[in-house]
Structures are given as C-alpha cells and as structure tokens.
Coordinates of C-alpha atoms and ligand atoms in Angstrom, one line a residue:
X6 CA 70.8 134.7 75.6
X7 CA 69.6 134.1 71.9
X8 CA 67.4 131.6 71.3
X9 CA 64.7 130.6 68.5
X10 CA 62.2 128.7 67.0
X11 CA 62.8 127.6 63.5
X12 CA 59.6 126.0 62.1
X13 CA 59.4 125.1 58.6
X14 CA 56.2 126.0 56.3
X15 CA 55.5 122.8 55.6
X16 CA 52.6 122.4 57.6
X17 CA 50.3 124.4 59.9
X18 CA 51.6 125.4 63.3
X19 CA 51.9 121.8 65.3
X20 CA 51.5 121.6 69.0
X21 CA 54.9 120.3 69.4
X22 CA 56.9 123.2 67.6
X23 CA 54.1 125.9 70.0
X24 CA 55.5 123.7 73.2
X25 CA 58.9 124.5 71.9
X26 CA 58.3 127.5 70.9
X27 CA 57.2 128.5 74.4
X28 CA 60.0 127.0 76.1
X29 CA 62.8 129.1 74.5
X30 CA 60.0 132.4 74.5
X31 CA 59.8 131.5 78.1
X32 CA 63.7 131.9 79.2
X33 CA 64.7 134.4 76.5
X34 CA 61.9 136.7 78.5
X35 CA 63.0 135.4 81.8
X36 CA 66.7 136.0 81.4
X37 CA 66.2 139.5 79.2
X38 CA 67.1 137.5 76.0
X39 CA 66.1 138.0 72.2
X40 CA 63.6 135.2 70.8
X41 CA 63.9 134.9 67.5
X42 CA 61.5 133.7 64.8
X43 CA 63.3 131.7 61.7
X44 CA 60.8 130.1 59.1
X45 CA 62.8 127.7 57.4
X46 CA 61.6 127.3 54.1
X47 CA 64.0 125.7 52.0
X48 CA 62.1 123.4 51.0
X49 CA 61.0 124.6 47.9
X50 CA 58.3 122.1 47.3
X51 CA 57.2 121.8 50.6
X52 CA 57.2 125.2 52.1
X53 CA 54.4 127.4 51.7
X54 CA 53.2 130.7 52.5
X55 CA 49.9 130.0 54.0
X56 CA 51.3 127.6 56.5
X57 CA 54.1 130.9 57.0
X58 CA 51.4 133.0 57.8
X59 CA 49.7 130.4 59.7
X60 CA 52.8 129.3 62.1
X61 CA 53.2 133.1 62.5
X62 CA 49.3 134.1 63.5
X63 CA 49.3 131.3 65.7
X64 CA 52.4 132.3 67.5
X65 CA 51.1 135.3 68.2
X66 CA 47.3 133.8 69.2
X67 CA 49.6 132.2 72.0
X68 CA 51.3 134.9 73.1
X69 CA 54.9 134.7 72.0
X70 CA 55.8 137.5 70.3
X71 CA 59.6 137.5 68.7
X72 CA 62.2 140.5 69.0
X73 CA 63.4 139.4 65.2
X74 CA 62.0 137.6 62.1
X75 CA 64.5 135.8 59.6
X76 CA 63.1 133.8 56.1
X77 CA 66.2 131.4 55.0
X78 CA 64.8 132.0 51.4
X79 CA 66.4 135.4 51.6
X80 CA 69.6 134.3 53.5
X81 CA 71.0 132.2 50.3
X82 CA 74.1 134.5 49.6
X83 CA 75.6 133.5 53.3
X84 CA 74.5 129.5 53.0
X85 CA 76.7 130.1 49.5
X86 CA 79.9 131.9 51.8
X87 CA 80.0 128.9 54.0
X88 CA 79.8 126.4 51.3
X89 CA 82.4 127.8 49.4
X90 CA 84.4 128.3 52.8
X91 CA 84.0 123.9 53.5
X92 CA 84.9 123.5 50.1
X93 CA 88.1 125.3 49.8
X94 CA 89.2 124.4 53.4
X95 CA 88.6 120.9 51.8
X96 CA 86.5 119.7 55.0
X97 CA 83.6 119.0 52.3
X98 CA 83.6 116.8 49.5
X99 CA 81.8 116.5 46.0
X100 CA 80.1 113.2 45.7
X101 CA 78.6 111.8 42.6
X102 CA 76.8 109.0 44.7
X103 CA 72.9 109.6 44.7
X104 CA 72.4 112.0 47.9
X105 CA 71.4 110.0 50.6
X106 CA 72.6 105.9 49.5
X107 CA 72.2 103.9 52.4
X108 CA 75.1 101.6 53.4
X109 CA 78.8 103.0 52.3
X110 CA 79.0 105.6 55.1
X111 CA 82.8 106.6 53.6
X112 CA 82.6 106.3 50.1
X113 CA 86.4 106.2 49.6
X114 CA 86.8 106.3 46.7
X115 CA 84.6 109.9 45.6
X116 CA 86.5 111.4 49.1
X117 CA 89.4 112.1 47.4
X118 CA 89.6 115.3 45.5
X119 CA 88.8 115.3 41.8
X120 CA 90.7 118.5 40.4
X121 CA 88.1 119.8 38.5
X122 CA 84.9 119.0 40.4
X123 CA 84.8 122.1 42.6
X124 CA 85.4 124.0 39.7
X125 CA 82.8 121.9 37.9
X126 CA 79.9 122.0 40.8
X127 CA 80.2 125.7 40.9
X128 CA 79.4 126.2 37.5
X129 CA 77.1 123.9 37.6
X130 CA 78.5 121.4 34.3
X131 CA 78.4 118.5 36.9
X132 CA 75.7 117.3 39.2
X133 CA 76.6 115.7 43.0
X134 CA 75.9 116.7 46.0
X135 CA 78.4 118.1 48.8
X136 CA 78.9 115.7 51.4
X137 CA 81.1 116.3 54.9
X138 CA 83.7 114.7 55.4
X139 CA 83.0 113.1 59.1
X140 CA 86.3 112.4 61.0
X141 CA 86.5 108.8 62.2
X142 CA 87.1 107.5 66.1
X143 CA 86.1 110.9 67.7
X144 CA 83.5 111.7 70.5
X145 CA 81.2 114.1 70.1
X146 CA 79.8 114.9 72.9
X147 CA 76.4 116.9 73.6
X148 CA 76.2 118.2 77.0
X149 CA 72.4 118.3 77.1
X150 CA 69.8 120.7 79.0
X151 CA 67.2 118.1 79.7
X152 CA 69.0 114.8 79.4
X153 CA 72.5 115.5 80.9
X154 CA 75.4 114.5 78.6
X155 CA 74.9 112.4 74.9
X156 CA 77.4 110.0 73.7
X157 CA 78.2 110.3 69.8
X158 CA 80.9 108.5 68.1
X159 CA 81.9 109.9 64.6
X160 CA 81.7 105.8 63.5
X161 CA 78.6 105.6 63.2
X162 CA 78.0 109.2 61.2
X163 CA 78.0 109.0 57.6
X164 CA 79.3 111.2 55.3
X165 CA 76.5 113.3 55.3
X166 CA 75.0 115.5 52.4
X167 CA 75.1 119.3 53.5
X168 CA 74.1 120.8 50.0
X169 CA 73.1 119.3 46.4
X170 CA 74.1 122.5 44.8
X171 CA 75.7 125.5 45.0
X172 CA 72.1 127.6 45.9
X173 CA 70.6 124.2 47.3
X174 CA 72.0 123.7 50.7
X175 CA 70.8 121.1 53.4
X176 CA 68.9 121.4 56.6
X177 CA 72.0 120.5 58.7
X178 CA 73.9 122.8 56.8
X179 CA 71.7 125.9 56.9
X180 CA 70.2 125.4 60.2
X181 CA 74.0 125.6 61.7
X182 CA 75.5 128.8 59.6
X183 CA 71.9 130.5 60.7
X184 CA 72.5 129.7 64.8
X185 CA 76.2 131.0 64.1
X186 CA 75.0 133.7 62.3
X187 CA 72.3 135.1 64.3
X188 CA 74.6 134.1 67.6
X189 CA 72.4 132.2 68.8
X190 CA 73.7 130.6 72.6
X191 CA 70.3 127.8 73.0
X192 CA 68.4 125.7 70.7
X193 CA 65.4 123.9 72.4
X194 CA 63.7 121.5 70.0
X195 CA 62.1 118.2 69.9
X196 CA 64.0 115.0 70.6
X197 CA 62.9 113.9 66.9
X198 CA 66.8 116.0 66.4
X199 CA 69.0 114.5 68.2
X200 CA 70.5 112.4 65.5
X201 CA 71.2 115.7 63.8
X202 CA 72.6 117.4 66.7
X203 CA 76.4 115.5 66.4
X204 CA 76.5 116.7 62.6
X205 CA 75.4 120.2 63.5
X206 CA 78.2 119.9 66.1
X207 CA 80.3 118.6 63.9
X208 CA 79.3 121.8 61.3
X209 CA 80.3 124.2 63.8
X210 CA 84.0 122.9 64.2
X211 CA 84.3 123.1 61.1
X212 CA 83.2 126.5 60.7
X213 CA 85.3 127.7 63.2
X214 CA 82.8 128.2 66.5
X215 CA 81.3 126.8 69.7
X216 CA 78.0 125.1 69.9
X217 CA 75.3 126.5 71.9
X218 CA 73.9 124.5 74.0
X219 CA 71.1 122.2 73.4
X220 CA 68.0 120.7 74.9
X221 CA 65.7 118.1 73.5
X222 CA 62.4 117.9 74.7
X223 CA 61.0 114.6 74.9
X224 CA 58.3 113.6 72.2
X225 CA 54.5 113.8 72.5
X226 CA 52.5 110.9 72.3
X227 CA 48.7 110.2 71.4
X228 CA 47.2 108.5 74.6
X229 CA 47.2 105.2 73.3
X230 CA 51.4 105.8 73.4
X231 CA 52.0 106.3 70.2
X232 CA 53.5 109.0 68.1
X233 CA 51.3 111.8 68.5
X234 CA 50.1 112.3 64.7
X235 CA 47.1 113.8 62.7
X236 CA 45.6 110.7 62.5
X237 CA 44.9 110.6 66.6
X238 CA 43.6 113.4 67.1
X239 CA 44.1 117.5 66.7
X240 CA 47.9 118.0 66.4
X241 CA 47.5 121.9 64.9
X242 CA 47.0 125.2 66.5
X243 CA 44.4 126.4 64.1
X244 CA 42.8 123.0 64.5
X245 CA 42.1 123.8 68.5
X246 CA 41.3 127.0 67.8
X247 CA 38.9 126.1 65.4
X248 CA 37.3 123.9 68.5
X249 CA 37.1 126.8 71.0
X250 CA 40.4 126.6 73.3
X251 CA 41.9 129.6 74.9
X252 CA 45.2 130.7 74.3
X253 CA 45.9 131.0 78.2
X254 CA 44.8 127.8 78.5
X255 CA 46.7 126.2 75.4
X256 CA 50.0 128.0 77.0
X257 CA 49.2 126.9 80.5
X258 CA 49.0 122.7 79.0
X259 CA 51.7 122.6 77.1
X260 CA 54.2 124.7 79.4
X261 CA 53.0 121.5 81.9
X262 CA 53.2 118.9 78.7
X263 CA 57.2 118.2 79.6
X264 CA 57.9 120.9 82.6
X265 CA 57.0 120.4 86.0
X266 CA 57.4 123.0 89.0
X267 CA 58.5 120.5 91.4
X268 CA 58.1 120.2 95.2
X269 CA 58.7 123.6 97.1
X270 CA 62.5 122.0 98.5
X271 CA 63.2 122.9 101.8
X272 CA 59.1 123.6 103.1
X273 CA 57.8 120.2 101.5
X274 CA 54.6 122.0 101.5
X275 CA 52.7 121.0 98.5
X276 CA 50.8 123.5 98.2
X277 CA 53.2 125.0 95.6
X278 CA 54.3 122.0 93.6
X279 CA 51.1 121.1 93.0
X280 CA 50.3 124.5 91.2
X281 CA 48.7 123.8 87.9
X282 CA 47.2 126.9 87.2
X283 CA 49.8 129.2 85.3
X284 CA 49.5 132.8 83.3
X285 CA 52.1 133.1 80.7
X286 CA 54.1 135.8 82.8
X287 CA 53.8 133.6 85.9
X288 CA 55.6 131.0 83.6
X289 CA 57.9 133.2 82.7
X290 CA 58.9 134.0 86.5
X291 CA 59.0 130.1 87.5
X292 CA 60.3 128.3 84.7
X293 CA 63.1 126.2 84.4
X294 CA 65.2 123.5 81.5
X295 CA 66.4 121.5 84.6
X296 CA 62.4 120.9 85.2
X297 CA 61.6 119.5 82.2
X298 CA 60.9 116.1 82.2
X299 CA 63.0 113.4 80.7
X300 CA 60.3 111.2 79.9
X301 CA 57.8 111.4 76.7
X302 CA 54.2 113.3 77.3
X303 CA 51.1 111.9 76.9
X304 CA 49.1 114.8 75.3
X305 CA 45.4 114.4 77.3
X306 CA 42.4 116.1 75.8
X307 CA 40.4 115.4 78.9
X308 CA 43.3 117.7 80.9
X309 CA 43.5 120.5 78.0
X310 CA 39.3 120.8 78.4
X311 CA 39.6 120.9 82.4
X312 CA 41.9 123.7 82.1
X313 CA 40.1 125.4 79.3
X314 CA 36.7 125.5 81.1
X315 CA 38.9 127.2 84.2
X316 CA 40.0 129.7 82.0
X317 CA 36.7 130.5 80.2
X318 CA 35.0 130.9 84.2
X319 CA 37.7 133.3 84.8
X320 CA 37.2 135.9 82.3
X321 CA 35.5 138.9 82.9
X322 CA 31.6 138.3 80.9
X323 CA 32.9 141.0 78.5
X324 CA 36.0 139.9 77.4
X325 CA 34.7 136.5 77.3
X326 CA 32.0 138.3 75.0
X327 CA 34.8 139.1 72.5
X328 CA 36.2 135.7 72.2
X329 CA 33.1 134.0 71.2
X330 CA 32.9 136.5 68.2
X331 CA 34.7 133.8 65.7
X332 CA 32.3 130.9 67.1
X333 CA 29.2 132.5 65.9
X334 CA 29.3 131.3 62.5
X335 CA 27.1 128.2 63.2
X336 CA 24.7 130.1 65.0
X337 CA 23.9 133.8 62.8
X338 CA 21.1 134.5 64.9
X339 CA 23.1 134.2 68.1
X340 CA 25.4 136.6 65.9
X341 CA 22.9 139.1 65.1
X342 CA 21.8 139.4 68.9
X343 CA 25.4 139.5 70.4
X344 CA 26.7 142.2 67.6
X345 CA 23.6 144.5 68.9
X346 CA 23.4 146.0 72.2
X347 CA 19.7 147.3 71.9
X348 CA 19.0 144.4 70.1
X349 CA 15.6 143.0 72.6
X350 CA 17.0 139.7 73.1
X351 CA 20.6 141.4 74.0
X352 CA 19.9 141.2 78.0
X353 CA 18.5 137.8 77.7
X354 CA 21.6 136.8 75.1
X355 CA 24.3 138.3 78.0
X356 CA 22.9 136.4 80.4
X357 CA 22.7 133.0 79.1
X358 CA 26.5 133.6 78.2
X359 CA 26.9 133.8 81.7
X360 CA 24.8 130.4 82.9
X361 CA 27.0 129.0 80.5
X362 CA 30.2 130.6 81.2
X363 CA 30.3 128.2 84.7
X364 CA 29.9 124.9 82.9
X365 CA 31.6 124.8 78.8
X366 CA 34.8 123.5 78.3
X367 CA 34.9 124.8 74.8
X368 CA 33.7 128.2 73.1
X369 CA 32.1 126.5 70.6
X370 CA 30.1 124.8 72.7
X371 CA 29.5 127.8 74.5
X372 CA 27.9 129.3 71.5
X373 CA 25.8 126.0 70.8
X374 CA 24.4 125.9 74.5
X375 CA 23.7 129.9 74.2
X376 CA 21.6 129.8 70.6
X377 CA 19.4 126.5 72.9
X378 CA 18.1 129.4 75.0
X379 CA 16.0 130.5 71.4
X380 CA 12.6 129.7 71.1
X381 CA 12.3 126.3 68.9
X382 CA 9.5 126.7 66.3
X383 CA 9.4 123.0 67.2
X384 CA 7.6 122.6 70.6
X385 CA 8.1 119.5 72.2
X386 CA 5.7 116.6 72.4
X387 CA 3.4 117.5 75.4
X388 CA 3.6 113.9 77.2
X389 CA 7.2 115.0 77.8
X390 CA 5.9 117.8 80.2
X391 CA 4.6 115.3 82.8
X392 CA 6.6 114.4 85.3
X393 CA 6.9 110.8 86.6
X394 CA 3.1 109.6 86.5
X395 CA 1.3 112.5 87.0
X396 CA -1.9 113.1 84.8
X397 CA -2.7 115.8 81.9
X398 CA -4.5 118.0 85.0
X399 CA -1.7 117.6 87.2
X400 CA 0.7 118.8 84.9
X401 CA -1.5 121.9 83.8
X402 CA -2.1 122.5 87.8
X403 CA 1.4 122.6 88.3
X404 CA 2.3 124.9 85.3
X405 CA 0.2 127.3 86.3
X406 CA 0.9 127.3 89.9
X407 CA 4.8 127.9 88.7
X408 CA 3.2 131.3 86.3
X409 CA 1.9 132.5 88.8
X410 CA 5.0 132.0 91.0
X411 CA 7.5 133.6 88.0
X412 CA 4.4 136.2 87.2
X413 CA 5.5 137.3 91.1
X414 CA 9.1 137.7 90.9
X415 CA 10.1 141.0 90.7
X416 CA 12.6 140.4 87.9
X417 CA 15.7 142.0 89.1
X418 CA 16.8 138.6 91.1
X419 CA 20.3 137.6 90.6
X420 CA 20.4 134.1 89.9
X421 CA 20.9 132.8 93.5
X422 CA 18.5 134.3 94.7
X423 CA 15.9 132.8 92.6
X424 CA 16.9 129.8 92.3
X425 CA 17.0 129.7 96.4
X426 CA 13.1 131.2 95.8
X427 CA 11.8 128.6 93.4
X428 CA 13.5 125.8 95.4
X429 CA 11.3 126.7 98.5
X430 CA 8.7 127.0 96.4
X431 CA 8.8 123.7 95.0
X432 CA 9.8 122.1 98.3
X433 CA 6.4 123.0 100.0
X434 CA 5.0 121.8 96.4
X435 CA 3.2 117.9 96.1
X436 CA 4.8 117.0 99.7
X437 CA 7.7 118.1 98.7
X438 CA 8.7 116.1 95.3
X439 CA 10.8 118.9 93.7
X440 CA 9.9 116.9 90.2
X441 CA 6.2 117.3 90.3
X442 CA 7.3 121.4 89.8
X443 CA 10.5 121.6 88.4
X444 CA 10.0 118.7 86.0
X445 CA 6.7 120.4 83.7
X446 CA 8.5 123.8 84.6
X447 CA 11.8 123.3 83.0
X448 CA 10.2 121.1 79.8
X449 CA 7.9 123.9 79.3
X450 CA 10.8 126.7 79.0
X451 CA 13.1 124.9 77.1
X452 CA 11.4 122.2 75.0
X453 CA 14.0 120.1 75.3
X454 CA 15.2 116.3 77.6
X455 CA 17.6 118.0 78.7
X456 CA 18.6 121.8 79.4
X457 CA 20.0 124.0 81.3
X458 CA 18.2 123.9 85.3
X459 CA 14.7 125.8 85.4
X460 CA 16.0 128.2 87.6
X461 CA 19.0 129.4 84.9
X462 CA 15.9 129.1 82.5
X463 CA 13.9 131.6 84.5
X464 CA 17.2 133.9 84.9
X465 CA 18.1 133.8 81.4
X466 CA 14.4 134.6 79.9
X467 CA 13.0 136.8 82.2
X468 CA 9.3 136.8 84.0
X469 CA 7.5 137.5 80.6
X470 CA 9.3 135.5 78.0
X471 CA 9.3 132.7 80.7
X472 CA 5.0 133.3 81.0
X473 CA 4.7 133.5 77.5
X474 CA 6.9 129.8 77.2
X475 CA 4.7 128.0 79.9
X476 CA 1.6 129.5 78.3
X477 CA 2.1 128.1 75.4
X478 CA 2.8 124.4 76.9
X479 CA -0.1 124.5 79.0
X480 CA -2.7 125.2 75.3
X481 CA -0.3 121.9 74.1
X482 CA -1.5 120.2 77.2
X483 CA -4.9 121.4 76.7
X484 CA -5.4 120.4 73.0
Ligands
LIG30 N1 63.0 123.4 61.0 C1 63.1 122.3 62.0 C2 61.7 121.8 62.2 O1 60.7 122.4 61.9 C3 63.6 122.8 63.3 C4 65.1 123.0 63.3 C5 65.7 123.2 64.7 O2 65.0 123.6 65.6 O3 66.9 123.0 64.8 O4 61.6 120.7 62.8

C-alpha cells in the first residue's frame, strides 16, 4: 500500500488534514506500507514556505513521520508530459472561455479543434485554458472506503479546466498524474473532495490507469454544528500547541474524531469497545476504514482537555519536566528555577510540578499554577485569614498552633502522609471544624482565595518556607 497526505502551504497545519493525515499514517504502518508526504504548492500566490515548514514540524510533533517527501513545485516537467499526452490524444481541449464560467457545461462550440491552438498554447501566442473533455451519459462510479459505493453521472460534470497554461496545471490535474506517478493504491481525505473525486477518476482513464481507492472522511464541525472554521475556535496544530496539548493526546482525539473501535463481536463485553484511551502504536494495531464513521464530528474541546489531563498524569515527572520547557515564557522566573538543578527553589519547583501534574488539563496552565507557588510581594489583606467568624486572636491562636504543628514534621513526608497528619490534626482542632485550621493555614501560605489545598502547600514549600509564610501573616494580623 501507498498512501499520502497532500496538504497545501496555504495555511498552517489544520486539524482536519492531521486527522487525515493519521488515518493513512495509521494503515500504511499497519499493513507495512509507504506514507508519503506531498506539499502541494502550486499555488503560487497562496503557498508559502512557512506554512511548508509548519505542516511539516507539526506532522512530526504528532508522530507521523513519512517514508518519502515530494514538493509539486519541482515536479512541473511531468504535469507538462501529461498535458501534452491529453492534448495530442485529443481527450483535452483549448478553451478561450474565462476558466471557470458558470452555466455552459459543454461549450460546443470551442470543443472542436482549432488547428492552430495547440500549436498556439504551447508557445504561448494565445491565452485559454485546457479544459477536459467530459464524456456524456456515463457512470462513474466511486466504490468508497467509508461510505460504500458513490453515484456520478458524467451529466452533471462540466468541462472542467485541468491547466491554464502549459507550466500552470490544475489541482485535479496535478493531484491525479502525482497518485499515478508515485503509485499510490489509497487516498484518504476530507469529504470536502468528493465532487473532485469523479474528475480525478475521470483523469485517470484518460491517462491510461486504475484508480485507487478512495475514502472520504466525514467533515468536522464547531459544536454549535457548523463548519468547523477559525472563527469557532482553534482549528491549527500550532494553535493547540501553543495552548499546552500533548501530542499523544491530540493523536488519541482525532484518531476517535471519525473512528470508532466498535463492540468486541462475538463476547459483547464492553469492556473493549468502550476503550478510549489509545497510544499511537496501539492505533496502529486496532485500526480500521470500515470503522470510521459515516456521520460528521463534532470536534469537543471539553473531550480533547479530558484526555489531555490523562495524558499529562501519565508521564513520568521528568519527561513531563521537558515538555513544559516551551510554556515557560510567561513565567522567566519559573524558567530560571526549572533550567537549574541546584537552583534553592529547584526541590520546591519539582514538587509543585507534581501537585499540579494530577489536576491541569493544559501545560500552560501547568506552568501558571506552578509560578502561584512563588512568594507574592503582595500579601493578602489580613481579614482574609479568618475563617468564618472567628476573631483577630482566634486566627493568630490557630496560626501558631498549625507552626508549631509544620515546625514538627520531620520534612521527608510524602504527600499522603501529611496530608493524612494535618487532617487529624485539624480534626481534634475547635471541635473538630477542619476550617477554623485549615482556613488561616492555607490563606497564610499562599496569599490567595483560592489555591492549591494546605496540605499540597505544606508539601510543596517545605517546613521552613511554610514557617517563614505563616510568620509573616500572623505580624499582618498583629499590626
Ligand atoms: N491539497 C489538497 C488539500 O489540501 C488535498 C488533496 C487530496 O488529498 O487529494 O485539501
């Protein structure tokens, strides 16, 4: 099998050409095939080589490396062969008619053969564009992978435009003398082509070979149903990057944004169908075309952050390390710790990472909820430390009763352990209202309404830094 993805550079990599893009990685690895990478960039206005370079890093971010790399810019001399091949066959036609006029789908009279105008469009003296000549009354038909056999008639095809020059040939055009070309046996693409697919098939008659087969995936849609667009939301691979996703969990949505594993047959056990969790080479061991789903995909943000935070708690604290290296740009000081291992606040910087390793949904946010562990120059207001009704000398008692308590840990607890510690503590504290301790305690450490949970507080500062934090509230309290 030969398969590959053919995005053009007219834009950064776009979720639906990476779900694509997966889909054909997927069975070209899965049946030993070649997957190949074809930037279609012949669209000289349009295509550009930072959203080339883009398309291609971003591939790779996700995983799907390609066995071979083809630029249609530098193909032009076999676009040319096949042109001239149509034309002298006489299966193409020079049309003086503006390229794409809406209406006369045969225009009769330019079909027939001027005697000069091949000669003329070659050399250039005469403008037009080459249009096919589309039988009439036949069937094409497009047996395909997802949607089971396609109806065309020829009727309703126009006499469509494959090249408006000699060196300017048209995406129907080149897109079928490259699948011949580079043999390739399966095209997986958006639905958004199916109206090409007939004149494709069409193309290949004419030049003399089979079709591969073909299988449209079914669009993506915003969640309010519509066409899933820029406008609603991220649509770009750098764009969700940029916001902190994971590249297993990118892979692991969209392989599920159209593909399904289905119910286990014979066992009925669901168990298995209702696998969601996928790595890319367990994908490339269970995945299937007659799985995909037929109908369109609502891409849910909600769904692609559930599966993000699953993959950020399973990495290993130092790989997960690594990945928040990009994300530290809002947060240099966060930087500077992380990027020093004897830095002093190292420890303390390792082990917020992992408090909030078990709760973000985003790297990003990751980094934000790490750089909150810092000590603000801006302490809080002091009436924010009491908790409930209590008084100024309540508060101040139960500050000091929780030093002392932190002052006595040893300071090599793991996290459960502590938090199981303080939790007793606080029990057998103010008949047992948790608040009257934990409240004051977990204001005083982090200066904030809302933070992290005292006991993740305590973990992630330490017995001194956590001292020093409550000292400092209880002279606010005292002023
Ligand atoms: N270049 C086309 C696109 O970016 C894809 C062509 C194809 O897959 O046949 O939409």
């Amino acid at each position: 099998m030969r398969l590959r993805i053919a995005p053009s550079p007219t834009g950064y990599l776009h979720v639906g050409t990476a779900r694509a893009a997966l889909y054909n990685w997927l069975l070209a690895r899965q049946k030993g095939g070649i997957f190949i990478l074809r930037i279609e960039d012949t669209d000289k206005v349009r295509s550009k080589k930072e959203y080339e370079n883009d398309i291609m890093r971003h591939l790779k971010w996700l995983g799907l490396t390609w066995d071979e790399e083809y630029r249609q810019s530098e193909r032009y001399e076999l676009y040319r062969k096949a042109l001239l091949q149509l034309l002298s066959e006489k299966k193409v036609y020079i049309s003086y008619d503006e390229p794409h006029v809406e209406g006369d789908r045969r225009p009769a009279d330019t079909r027939a053969f001027r005697k000069n105008a091949v000669f003329e469009f070659q050399t250039g003296k005469q403008g037009g564009v080459v249009r096919f000549m589309t039988p009439d009354h036949e069937e094409v038909v497009c047996d395909d992978m997802v949607r089971g056999p396609i109806h065309f008639n020829t009727d309703d095809i126009e006499d469509f435009s494959i090249a408006k020059g000699l060196d300017e040939p048209l995406y129907n055009f080149v897109v079928t003398v490259d699948d011949i070309d580079l043999g390739i046996t399966d095209v997986i693409r958006g639905e958004d082509h199916i109206s090409n697919t007939p004149k494709q098939m069409l193309l290949y008659k004419a030049l003399g070979h089979t079709p591969p087969r073909f299988g449209h995936l079914p669009l993506l849609l915003a969640t309010d149903r519509s066409k899933l667009s820029k406008r609603k939301g991220t649509t770009s691979m750098k764009d969700f990057v940029t916001q902190g996703f994971l590249p297993e969990a990118m892979v692991n949505y969209l392989a599920l944004l159209g593909w399904h594993l289905g119910a286990s047959s014979e066992t009925g056990r669901a168990s298995a169908a209702d696998q969601e969790f996928f790595t890319l080479d367990e994908l490339v061991k269970v995945f299937s075309m007659d799985r995909v789903r037929k109908s369109n995909s609502v891409f849910d943000m909600a769904k692609l952050r559930y599966f993000n935070s699953h993959y950020i708690k399973a990495l290993p604290l130092d790989d997960l390390l690594k990945r928040l290296e990009p994300y530290y740009e809002q947060q240099p000081h966060v930087a500077e710790i992380a990027g020093a291992t004897n830095h002093p606040l190292h420890e303390r910087f390792r082990r917020a990472v992992q408090v909030e390793q078990s709760r973000a949904e985003l790297l990003s946010d990751l980094v934000t909820a790490v750089a909150s562990y810092r000590d603000e120059s801006q302490p809080c207001d002091p009436a924010m430390l009491h908790w409930k009704i209590m008084t100024t000398e309540e508060t101040i008692a139960s500050l000091q009763h929780s030093k002392s308590l932190i002052a006595g840990l040893r300071g090599d607890e793991e996290l459960a352990e502590l938090q199981a510690s303080l939790l007793q503590k606080a029990g057998e504290y103010k008949q047992g209202d948790r608040g009257a301790l934990l409240w004051p305690l977990r204001v005083a450490l982090s200066n904030k309404e809302k933070s992290p949970s005292p006991f993740e507080l305590v973990w992630v500062l330490g017995k001194d830094e956590s001292c020093d934090r409550i000292e400092g509230a209880l002279a606010r309290l005292r002023t």
